[in-house]
Amino acid sequence: ELKVEQNPLFLSMQEGKNYTIYCNYSTTSDRLYWYRQDPGKSLESLFVLLSNGAVKQEGRLMASLDTKARLSTLHITAAVHDLSATYFCAVGAGTYKYIFGTGTRLKVLA
Amino acid sequence: NAGVTQTPKFRVLKTGQSMTLLCAQDMNHEYMYWYRQDPGMGLRLIHYSVGEGTTAKGEVPDGYNVSRLKKQNFLLGLESAAPSQTSVYFCASGPWITEAFFGQGTRLTVV
């Protein structure tokens, strides 16, 4: 059974700093997704990673996937307040399902 | 462009009552999902469907039933609501391998 773990669960950081969120999963998968959720809102897709070594970047966020290590990272560069949200990774389980991590609540302090 | 629409957005039920949550998507997606979100537990898959007329169990299916009679609609039913089913419910749909698109959520409280 696929298990997905994220760390840290909570992250408070200063504006302008860099940090990385980690997503580990327990069984083989070649699909990994990152989502953002603002309080009381739905989930917004950020990145789709479909192969080993995949790297995607959008603004101050960069995501990568290492399928051999069963690890994905979401790197934040020079954080700004607007990045405050909860970030989820989701891993493809079998052909049709996505299993989510518990989320990382990020707060960027001015 | 509506995307994924959930109805209702809020609901309060008494223990033992039943209700149906409706999810409608206009993107012609094959796959549809129901998740529940609880504090500190991320999103957990309740049931999913890989096409019209098909359904399958997810991680936490007990106490819920689903139906996919039409490709664009995925219904989630609670036959006899319990306080443990108080949660935010999200519906999602997806074409194939690419990311799932989520609805706005239904906040359900069972008292």
Coordinates of N, CA and C in Angstrom, one line a residue:
Chain A
E1 N 0.8 -1.2 0.0 CA 0.0 0.0 0.0 C 0.9 1.2 0.0
L2 N 0.6 2.1 -0.9 CA 1.4 3.3 -1.0 C 1.2 4.3 0.1
K3 N 2.3 4.8 0.7 CA 2.2 5.8 1.8 C 3.0 7.0 1.3
V4 N 2.5 8.2 1.5 CA 3.2 9.4 1.1 C 3.4 10.3 2.3
E5 N 4.6 10.7 2.5 CA 5.0 11.5 3.7 C 5.6 12.8 3.2
Q6 N 5.1 13.9 3.8 CA 5.7 15.2 3.6 C 6.4 15.7 4.8
N7 N 7.5 16.4 4.6 CA 8.0 17.2 5.7 C 8.7 18.4 5.2
P8 N 8.7 19.4 6.0 CA 8.0 19.5 7.3 C 6.5 19.6 7.2
L9 N 5.8 19.5 8.3 CA 4.3 19.7 8.2 C 4.0 21.2 8.3
F10 N 4.8 21.9 9.0 CA 4.6 23.3 9.2 C 6.0 24.0 8.9
L11 N 5.9 25.2 8.2 CA 7.1 25.9 7.9 C 6.8 27.4 8.0
S12 N 7.6 28.0 8.9 CA 7.5 29.5 9.0 C 8.8 30.0 8.5
M13 N 8.8 30.9 7.5 CA 10.1 31.4 7.0 C 10.0 32.9 6.7
Q14 N 11.1 33.5 6.7 CA 11.2 34.9 6.4 C 11.2 35.2 4.9
E15 N 10.6 36.3 4.6 CA 10.7 36.7 3.2 C 12.1 36.7 2.7
G16 N 12.4 36.3 1.5 CA 13.7 36.4 0.9 C 14.5 35.1 1.1
K17 N 14.1 34.3 2.0 CA 14.9 33.0 2.3 C 14.5 31.9 1.4
N18 N 15.3 30.9 1.3 CA 15.1 29.7 0.5 C 14.8 28.5 1.4
Y19 N 14.0 27.6 0.9 CA 13.7 26.4 1.7 C 13.2 25.3 0.8
T20 N 13.2 24.1 1.3 CA 12.8 22.9 0.5 C 11.8 22.1 1.3
I21 N 10.7 21.7 0.6 CA 9.7 20.8 1.1 C 10.0 19.4 0.5
Y22 N 9.9 18.4 1.3 CA 10.2 17.0 0.8 C 9.0 16.1 0.8
C23 N 8.9 15.3 -0.2 CA 7.8 14.3 -0.3 C 8.4 13.0 -0.6
N24 N 8.2 12.1 0.3 CA 8.7 10.7 0.2 C 7.6 9.8 0.0
Y25 N 7.7 8.7 -0.8 CA 6.7 7.8 -1.0 C 7.3 6.3 -0.9
S26 N 6.4 5.4 -0.6 CA 6.9 4.1 -0.1 C 7.0 3.0 -1.2
T27 N 6.2 3.2 -2.3 CA 6.3 2.2 -3.4 C 6.5 2.8 -4.7
T28 N 6.9 2.0 -5.7 CA 7.3 2.6 -7.0 C 6.1 3.3 -7.6
S29 N 6.5 4.5 -8.2 CA 5.5 5.3 -8.9 C 6.3 6.2 -9.9
D30 N 5.7 6.4 -11.0 CA 6.4 7.3 -12.0 C 5.6 8.6 -12.2
R31 N 4.7 8.9 -11.3 CA 3.8 10.1 -11.5 C 3.8 10.8 -10.1
L32 N 4.1 12.1 -10.1 CA 4.0 12.9 -8.9 C 3.5 14.3 -9.2
Y33 N 2.7 14.8 -8.4 CA 2.0 16.1 -8.6 C 2.2 16.9 -7.4
W34 N 2.3 18.2 -7.6 CA 2.3 19.2 -6.5 C 1.1 20.1 -6.7
Y35 N 0.4 20.3 -5.5 CA -0.8 21.2 -5.5 C -0.6 22.3 -4.4
R36 N -1.3 23.4 -4.6 CA -1.3 24.5 -3.6 C -2.8 24.6 -3.2
Q37 N -3.0 24.9 -1.9 CA -4.3 25.2 -1.4 C -4.2 26.4 -0.5
D38 N -5.0 27.4 -0.8 CA -5.2 28.5 0.1 C -6.3 28.2 1.1
P39 N -6.3 28.9 2.2 CA -7.3 28.6 3.3 C -8.7 28.7 2.7
G40 N -9.5 27.6 3.0 CA -10.9 27.6 2.6 C -11.1 27.5 1.1
K41 N -10.1 27.2 0.3 CA -10.2 27.2 -1.1 C -9.9 25.7 -1.6
S42 N -10.1 25.6 -2.9 CA -9.8 24.3 -3.6 C -8.3 24.1 -3.8
L43 N -8.0 23.0 -4.5 CA -6.6 22.8 -4.8 C -6.2 23.2 -6.2
E44 N -5.1 23.8 -6.3 CA -4.6 24.3 -7.6 C -3.4 23.5 -8.0
S45 N -3.4 23.0 -9.2 CA -2.3 22.2 -9.7 C -1.1 23.1 -9.9
L46 N 0.1 22.7 -9.4 CA 1.3 23.5 -9.6 C 2.2 22.8 -10.7
F47 N 2.6 21.5 -10.4 CA 3.5 20.8 -11.2 C 3.0 19.3 -11.4
V48 N 3.4 18.8 -12.6 CA 3.2 17.4 -12.9 C 4.5 16.8 -13.3
L49 N 5.0 15.8 -12.6 CA 6.3 15.2 -12.8 C 6.1 13.8 -13.2
L50 N 6.5 13.4 -14.4 CA 6.1 12.1 -15.0 C 7.3 11.2 -15.3
S51 N 8.5 11.7 -14.9 CA 9.7 10.8 -15.2 C 10.8 11.0 -14.2
N52 N 11.7 10.1 -14.1 CA 12.8 10.2 -13.2 C 13.7 11.4 -13.7
G53 N 14.1 12.2 -12.8 CA 14.9 13.4 -13.1 C 14.1 14.6 -13.6
A54 N 12.8 14.5 -13.7 CA 12.0 15.6 -14.1 C 12.2 16.8 -13.2
V55 N 12.3 18.0 -13.8 CA 12.4 19.2 -13.1 C 11.5 20.2 -13.7
K56 N 10.7 20.9 -12.9 CA 9.8 21.9 -13.4 C 9.9 23.1 -12.6
Q57 N 9.8 24.3 -13.2 CA 10.0 25.6 -12.5 C 8.9 26.5 -12.9
E58 N 8.4 27.2 -11.9 CA 7.4 28.3 -12.2 C 7.6 29.4 -11.1
G59 N 8.1 30.5 -11.6 CA 8.4 31.6 -10.7 C 9.4 31.2 -9.6
R60 N 9.1 31.3 -8.4 CA 10.0 31.0 -7.3 C 9.9 29.6 -6.8
L61 N 9.1 28.8 -7.5 CA 9.0 27.4 -7.1 C 9.6 26.5 -8.1
M62 N 10.3 25.5 -7.6 CA 10.9 24.5 -8.5 C 10.7 23.1 -7.9
A63 N 10.2 22.2 -8.7 CA 9.9 20.8 -8.3 C 10.8 19.8 -9.0
S64 N 11.2 18.8 -8.3 CA 12.0 17.7 -9.0 C 11.5 16.4 -8.5
L65 N 11.9 15.3 -9.3 CA 11.5 14.0 -9.0 C 12.6 13.0 -9.1
D66 N 12.9 12.2 -8.1 CA 13.9 11.1 -8.2 C 13.1 9.9 -7.9
T67 N 12.7 9.1 -8.9 CA 11.9 7.9 -8.7 C 12.7 6.8 -8.0
K68 N 14.0 6.8 -8.2 CA 14.8 5.7 -7.6 C 14.9 5.9 -6.1
A69 N 15.0 7.2 -5.6 CA 15.0 7.5 -4.2 C 13.5 7.6 -3.7
R70 N 12.5 7.6 -4.5 CA 11.1 7.8 -4.2 C 11.0 9.1 -3.4
L71 N 11.5 10.1 -4.0 CA 11.6 11.4 -3.4 C 11.3 12.5 -4.4
S72 N 10.5 13.5 -4.0 CA 10.3 14.7 -4.7 C 10.6 15.9 -3.8
T73 N 11.1 17.0 -4.4 CA 11.3 18.2 -3.6 C 10.6 19.3 -4.3
L74 N 10.2 20.3 -3.4 CA 9.6 21.5 -3.9 C 10.5 22.6 -3.2
H75 N 11.2 23.3 -4.1 CA 12.2 24.3 -3.6 C 11.6 25.7 -3.8
I76 N 11.7 26.4 -2.7 CA 11.2 27.8 -2.7 C 12.4 28.8 -2.7
T77 N 12.5 29.6 -3.6 CA 13.6 30.6 -3.8 C 13.1 32.0 -3.4
A78 N 13.8 32.6 -2.5 CA 13.5 34.0 -2.1 C 12.0 34.2 -1.9
A79 N 11.5 33.5 -0.8 CA 10.1 33.5 -0.5 C 9.5 34.9 -0.4
V80 N 8.2 35.0 -0.9 CA 7.4 36.2 -0.7 C 6.1 35.8 0.0
H81 N 5.4 36.8 0.6 CA 4.3 36.5 1.4 C 3.2 35.8 0.6
D82 N 3.1 36.1 -0.7 CA 2.0 35.5 -1.5 C 2.2 34.0 -1.7
L83 N 3.3 33.4 -1.3 CA 3.5 32.0 -1.3 C 2.9 31.3 -0.1
S84 N 2.5 32.0 0.9 CA 1.9 31.4 2.0 C 0.6 30.6 1.6
A85 N 0.7 29.3 2.0 CA -0.4 28.4 1.6 C -0.1 27.0 2.1
T86 N -0.9 26.0 1.8 CA -0.6 24.6 2.1 C -0.2 23.9 0.8
Y87 N 0.9 23.2 0.8 CA 1.3 22.6 -0.4 C 1.2 21.0 -0.2
F88 N 0.6 20.4 -1.2 CA 0.4 18.9 -1.1 C 1.2 18.3 -2.3
C89 N 1.8 17.2 -2.0 CA 2.2 16.3 -3.1 C 1.2 15.2 -3.2
A90 N 1.1 14.6 -4.4 CA 0.2 13.5 -4.6 C 1.0 12.5 -5.6
V91 N 0.9 11.3 -5.2 CA 1.7 10.3 -6.0 C 0.7 9.3 -6.7
G92 N 1.0 9.0 -7.9 CA 0.2 8.1 -8.7 C 0.3 6.7 -8.1
A93 N -0.9 6.1 -7.8 CA -0.9 4.7 -7.3 C -1.7 3.9 -8.3
G94 N -0.9 2.9 -8.9 CA -1.6 2.2 -9.9 C -1.9 3.0 -11.1
T95 N -2.9 2.7 -11.9 CA -3.1 3.4 -13.1 C -4.0 4.6 -12.9
Y96 N -4.9 4.6 -11.9 CA -5.9 5.6 -11.9 C -5.9 6.5 -10.7
K97 N -5.2 6.1 -9.6 CA -5.4 6.8 -8.3 C -4.3 7.7 -8.0
Y98 N -4.6 8.7 -7.1 CA -3.6 9.6 -6.6 C -3.7 9.5 -5.1
I99 N -2.6 9.3 -4.4 CA -2.6 9.3 -2.9 C -1.8 10.6 -2.5
F100 N -2.4 11.3 -1.6 CA -1.9 12.6 -1.2 C -1.1 12.5 0.1
G101 N -0.1 13.4 0.2 CA 0.6 13.6 1.4 C -0.2 14.4 2.4
T102 N 0.3 14.6 3.6 CA -0.5 15.3 4.6 C -0.5 16.8 4.5
G103 N 0.4 17.3 3.6 CA 0.5 18.7 3.3 C 1.5 19.4 4.2
T104 N 2.1 20.5 3.7 CA 3.0 21.4 4.4 C 2.4 22.7 4.4
R105 N 2.1 23.2 5.6 CA 1.6 24.6 5.8 C 2.7 25.5 5.8
L106 N 2.8 26.4 4.8 CA 3.9 27.4 4.7 C 3.3 28.8 5.1
K107 N 4.1 29.4 5.9 CA 3.8 30.8 6.3 C 5.0 31.6 6.1
V108 N 4.9 32.6 5.2 CA 6.0 33.5 4.9 C 5.8 34.8 5.6
L109 N 6.8 35.1 6.5 CA 6.7 36.3 7.3 C 7.4 37.5 6.7
A110 N 6.7 38.6 6.7 CA 7.3 39.9 6.1 C 8.5 40.4 6.9
Chain B
N1 N -16.1 29.0 -18.3 CA -15.7 27.6 -18.2 C -15.9 27.2 -16.8
A2 N -16.8 26.2 -16.6 CA -17.2 25.8 -15.2 C -16.1 24.9 -14.6
G3 N -15.6 23.9 -15.4 CA -14.6 23.0 -14.8 C -15.3 21.9 -14.0
V4 N -15.0 21.9 -12.7 CA -15.6 20.9 -11.8 C -16.5 21.6 -10.8
T5 N -17.8 21.3 -10.7 CA -18.7 22.0 -9.9 C -19.3 21.0 -8.9
Q6 N -19.2 21.4 -7.6 CA -19.8 20.6 -6.5 C -21.1 21.3 -6.0
T7 N -22.0 20.4 -5.7 CA -23.3 20.9 -5.1 C -23.7 20.0 -3.9
P8 N -24.0 20.5 -2.7 CA -24.0 21.9 -2.3 C -22.6 22.3 -1.8
K9 N -22.4 23.5 -1.4 CA -21.2 24.0 -0.9 C -21.1 23.8 0.6
F10 N -22.2 23.9 1.3 CA -22.3 23.7 2.7 C -23.5 22.9 3.1
R11 N -23.4 22.1 4.1 CA -24.6 21.3 4.5 C -24.4 20.9 6.0
V12 N -25.5 21.0 6.8 CA -25.5 20.4 8.1 C -26.5 19.3 8.2
L13 N -26.1 18.2 8.7 CA -26.9 17.0 8.8 C -27.1 16.6 10.2
K14 N -28.2 16.0 10.5 CA -28.3 15.3 11.8 C -27.8 13.9 11.7
T15 N -27.3 13.3 12.7 CA -26.9 11.9 12.7 C -28.0 11.0 12.2
G16 N -27.7 10.1 11.3 CA -28.7 9.2 10.8 C -29.3 9.7 9.5
Q17 N -29.2 11.0 9.2 CA -29.8 11.4 7.9 C -29.0 11.0 6.7
S18 N -29.6 11.1 5.6 CA -28.9 10.7 4.4 C -28.8 11.9 3.5
M19 N -27.8 11.9 2.6 CA -27.7 13.0 1.6 C -26.8 12.5 0.4
T20 N -26.9 13.3 -0.7 CA -26.1 13.0 -1.8 C -25.4 14.3 -2.2
L21 N -24.1 14.2 -2.5 CA -23.3 15.2 -3.0 C -23.1 15.0 -4.5
L22 N -23.3 16.1 -5.3 CA -23.2 16.0 -6.7 C -21.9 16.7 -7.2
C23 N -21.2 16.0 -8.1 CA -20.1 16.5 -8.8 C -20.3 16.5 -10.3
A24 N -20.1 17.6 -10.9 CA -20.3 17.7 -12.4 C -19.1 18.3 -13.0
Q25 N -18.6 17.7 -14.1 CA -17.5 18.2 -14.8 C -17.8 18.4 -16.3
D26 N -17.3 19.4 -16.9 CA -17.6 19.7 -18.3 C -16.4 19.6 -19.2
M27 N -15.4 18.8 -18.7 CA -14.2 18.7 -19.5 C -14.1 17.4 -20.2
N28 N -15.1 16.6 -20.2 CA -15.1 15.3 -20.8 C -14.1 14.3 -20.3
H29 N -13.8 14.5 -19.0 CA -12.8 13.6 -18.4 C -13.3 12.2 -18.1
E30 N -12.5 11.2 -18.2 CA -12.9 9.8 -17.9 C -12.9 9.6 -16.4
Y31 N -11.9 10.1 -15.7 CA -11.7 9.7 -14.3 C -12.2 10.8 -13.4
M32 N -12.9 10.3 -12.4 CA -13.5 11.2 -11.4 C -13.2 10.6 -10.0
Y33 N -13.1 11.5 -9.0 CA -12.7 11.1 -7.7 C -13.4 11.8 -6.6
W34 N -13.6 11.2 -5.5 CA -14.1 11.9 -4.3 C -13.1 11.7 -3.2
Y35 N -12.7 12.8 -2.6 CA -11.8 12.9 -1.5 C -12.4 13.5 -0.3
R36 N -12.0 13.2 0.9 CA -12.3 14.0 2.1 C -11.0 14.5 2.7
Q37 N -11.2 15.8 3.2 CA -10.0 16.4 3.8 C -10.3 16.7 5.2
D38 N -9.5 16.2 6.1 CA -9.6 16.4 7.5 C -8.3 17.1 8.0
P39 N -8.4 17.9 9.1 CA -7.2 18.6 9.6 C -6.0 17.6 9.9
G40 N -4.8 17.9 9.4 CA -3.7 17.1 9.7 C -3.6 15.7 9.0
M41 N -4.6 15.5 8.1 CA -4.6 14.2 7.4 C -4.5 14.3 5.9
G42 N -4.4 15.4 5.4 CA -4.3 15.6 3.9 C -5.6 15.2 3.3
L43 N -5.6 14.7 2.1 CA -6.8 14.3 1.4 C -6.8 12.8 1.3
R44 N -7.9 12.2 1.6 CA -8.0 10.7 1.5 C -9.0 10.3 0.5
L45 N -8.7 9.4 -0.3 CA -9.6 9.0 -1.4 C -10.7 8.1 -0.9
I46 N -11.9 8.5 -1.2 CA -13.1 7.7 -0.8 C -13.5 6.7 -1.8
H47 N -13.8 7.1 -3.0 CA -14.1 6.3 -4.2 C -13.7 7.0 -5.4
Y48 N -13.5 6.2 -6.5 CA -13.2 6.8 -7.7 C -13.9 6.1 -8.9
S49 N -13.8 6.7 -10.1 CA -14.5 6.1 -11.2 C -13.6 6.3 -12.4
V50 N -13.4 5.2 -13.2 CA -12.6 5.3 -14.4 C -13.4 5.4 -15.7
G51 N -14.7 5.6 -15.6 CA -15.5 5.8 -16.7 C -17.0 5.6 -16.4
E52 N -17.8 6.0 -17.3 CA -19.3 5.9 -17.0 C -19.6 4.5 -16.7
G53 N -20.4 4.4 -15.6 CA -20.9 3.1 -15.2 C -19.9 2.3 -14.3
T54 N -18.8 2.9 -14.0 CA -17.8 2.1 -13.2 C -17.5 2.9 -11.9
T55 N -17.3 2.2 -10.8 CA -16.8 2.8 -9.6 C -15.9 1.8 -8.9
A56 N -15.0 2.4 -8.0 CA -14.1 1.6 -7.3 C -13.8 2.2 -5.9
K57 N -13.4 1.4 -4.9 CA -13.2 1.9 -3.6 C -11.8 2.5 -3.5
G58 N -11.7 3.5 -2.7 CA -10.4 4.1 -2.4 C -9.9 3.7 -1.0
E59 N -9.3 4.7 -0.3 CA -8.7 4.4 1.0 C -9.7 4.3 2.1
V60 N -10.8 5.1 2.0 CA -11.7 5.2 3.2 C -13.1 5.1 2.6
P61 N -13.6 4.0 2.1 CA -14.9 3.9 1.4 C -16.1 3.7 2.4
D62 N -15.8 3.2 3.6 CA -16.9 2.8 4.5 C -17.8 3.9 4.8
G63 N -19.2 3.6 4.7 CA -20.2 4.6 5.0 C -20.6 5.5 3.8
Y64 N -19.9 5.3 2.7 CA -20.2 6.0 1.5 C -20.6 5.1 0.3
N65 N -21.4 5.6 -0.6 CA -21.7 4.9 -1.8 C -21.6 6.0 -3.0
V66 N -21.3 5.5 -4.2 CA -21.1 6.4 -5.3 C -21.8 5.8 -6.5
S67 N -22.1 6.7 -7.5 CA -22.7 6.3 -8.8 C -22.2 7.2 -9.9
R68 N -22.0 6.6 -11.0 CA -21.5 7.4 -12.2 C -22.4 6.9 -13.4
L69 N -23.6 7.4 -13.4 CA -24.5 7.0 -14.4 C -24.3 7.7 -15.7
K70 N -23.8 9.0 -15.6 CA -23.4 9.8 -16.7 C -21.9 10.1 -16.6
K71 N -21.3 10.3 -17.7 CA -19.8 10.5 -17.7 C -19.5 11.8 -17.0
Q72 N -20.4 12.8 -17.1 CA -20.1 14.1 -16.5 C -20.4 14.2 -15.0
N73 N -21.1 13.3 -14.5 CA -21.5 13.4 -13.1 C -21.0 12.2 -12.2
F74 N -20.6 12.6 -11.0 CA -20.2 11.5 -10.0 C -20.8 11.9 -8.7
L75 N -21.7 11.0 -8.2 CA -22.5 11.3 -7.0 C -21.9 10.5 -5.8
L76 N -21.8 11.2 -4.7 CA -21.4 10.6 -3.4 C -22.6 10.6 -2.5
G77 N -22.9 9.4 -2.0 CA -24.0 9.3 -1.0 C -23.6 8.9 0.4
L78 N -24.3 9.5 1.3 CA -24.1 9.1 2.7 C -25.5 8.5 3.1
E79 N -25.5 7.2 3.4 CA -26.8 6.6 3.7 C -27.3 6.9 5.1
S80 N -26.4 7.0 6.1 CA -26.7 7.2 7.5 C -25.6 8.0 8.1
A81 N -25.7 9.3 8.0 CA -24.6 10.2 8.4 C -24.2 10.0 9.9
A82 N -22.9 10.1 10.1 CA -22.3 10.0 11.4 C -21.4 11.2 11.7
P83 N -21.2 11.6 12.9 CA -20.3 12.7 13.2 C -18.9 12.5 12.7
S84 N -18.4 11.3 12.5 CA -17.1 11.1 12.0 C -17.0 11.4 10.5
Q85 N -18.1 11.7 9.9 CA -18.1 12.0 8.5 C -18.1 13.6 8.3
T86 N -18.1 14.3 9.4 CA -17.9 15.7 9.3 C -16.5 16.0 8.7
S87 N -16.5 16.7 7.6 CA -15.3 16.9 6.8 C -15.6 17.9 5.7
V88 N -14.5 18.2 4.9 CA -14.6 18.9 3.7 C -14.4 17.9 2.6
Y89 N -15.4 17.8 1.6 CA -15.3 16.8 0.6 C -15.0 17.5 -0.7
F90 N -14.0 16.9 -1.4 CA -13.6 17.5 -2.7 C -13.8 16.4 -3.8
C91 N -14.3 16.9 -4.9 CA -14.4 16.1 -6.1 C -13.3 16.5 -7.0
A92 N -12.8 15.6 -7.8 CA -11.8 15.9 -8.8 C -12.1 15.1 -10.1
S93 N -11.6 15.6 -11.2 CA -11.7 14.8 -12.4 C -10.3 15.0 -13.2
G94 N -10.1 14.0 -14.1 CA -8.8 14.0 -14.8 C -8.9 13.2 -16.1
P95 N -8.2 13.6 -17.1 CA -8.2 12.8 -18.4 C -7.4 11.6 -18.3
W96 N -6.1 11.7 -18.2 CA -5.2 10.5 -18.2 C -3.8 10.9 -17.8
I97 N -3.4 10.4 -16.7 CA -2.0 10.7 -16.2 C -1.8 12.1 -15.8
T98 N -2.3 13.1 -16.5 CA -2.1 14.4 -16.1 C -2.8 14.7 -14.8
E99 N -2.6 15.9 -14.3 CA -3.1 16.2 -13.0 C -4.6 16.2 -12.9
A100 N -5.2 16.0 -11.7 CA -6.6 16.1 -11.5 C -7.0 17.5 -11.2
F101 N -8.2 17.9 -11.6 CA -8.8 19.2 -11.4 C -9.8 19.1 -10.3
F102 N -9.8 20.0 -9.4 CA -10.6 19.9 -8.2 C -11.7 20.9 -8.2
G103 N -12.9 20.5 -7.6 CA -14.0 21.4 -7.4 C -13.7 22.2 -6.1
Q104 N -14.7 23.1 -5.8 CA -14.5 24.0 -4.7 C -14.7 23.4 -3.3
G105 N -15.2 22.2 -3.3 CA -15.4 21.6 -2.0 C -16.8 21.7 -1.4
T106 N -17.1 20.8 -0.6 CA -18.4 20.8 0.2 C -18.1 20.6 1.6
R107 N -18.4 21.6 2.4 CA -18.2 21.5 3.9 C -19.4 20.9 4.5
L108 N -19.2 19.7 5.1 CA -20.3 18.9 5.7 C -20.1 18.8 7.2
T109 N -21.1 19.2 7.9 CA -21.1 19.0 9.4 C -22.2 18.1 9.8
V110 N -21.9 17.0 10.5 CA -22.9 16.1 11.0 C -23.0 16.3 12.6
V111 N -24.2 16.6 13.0 CA -24.4 16.9 14.4 C -25.2 15.8 15.1

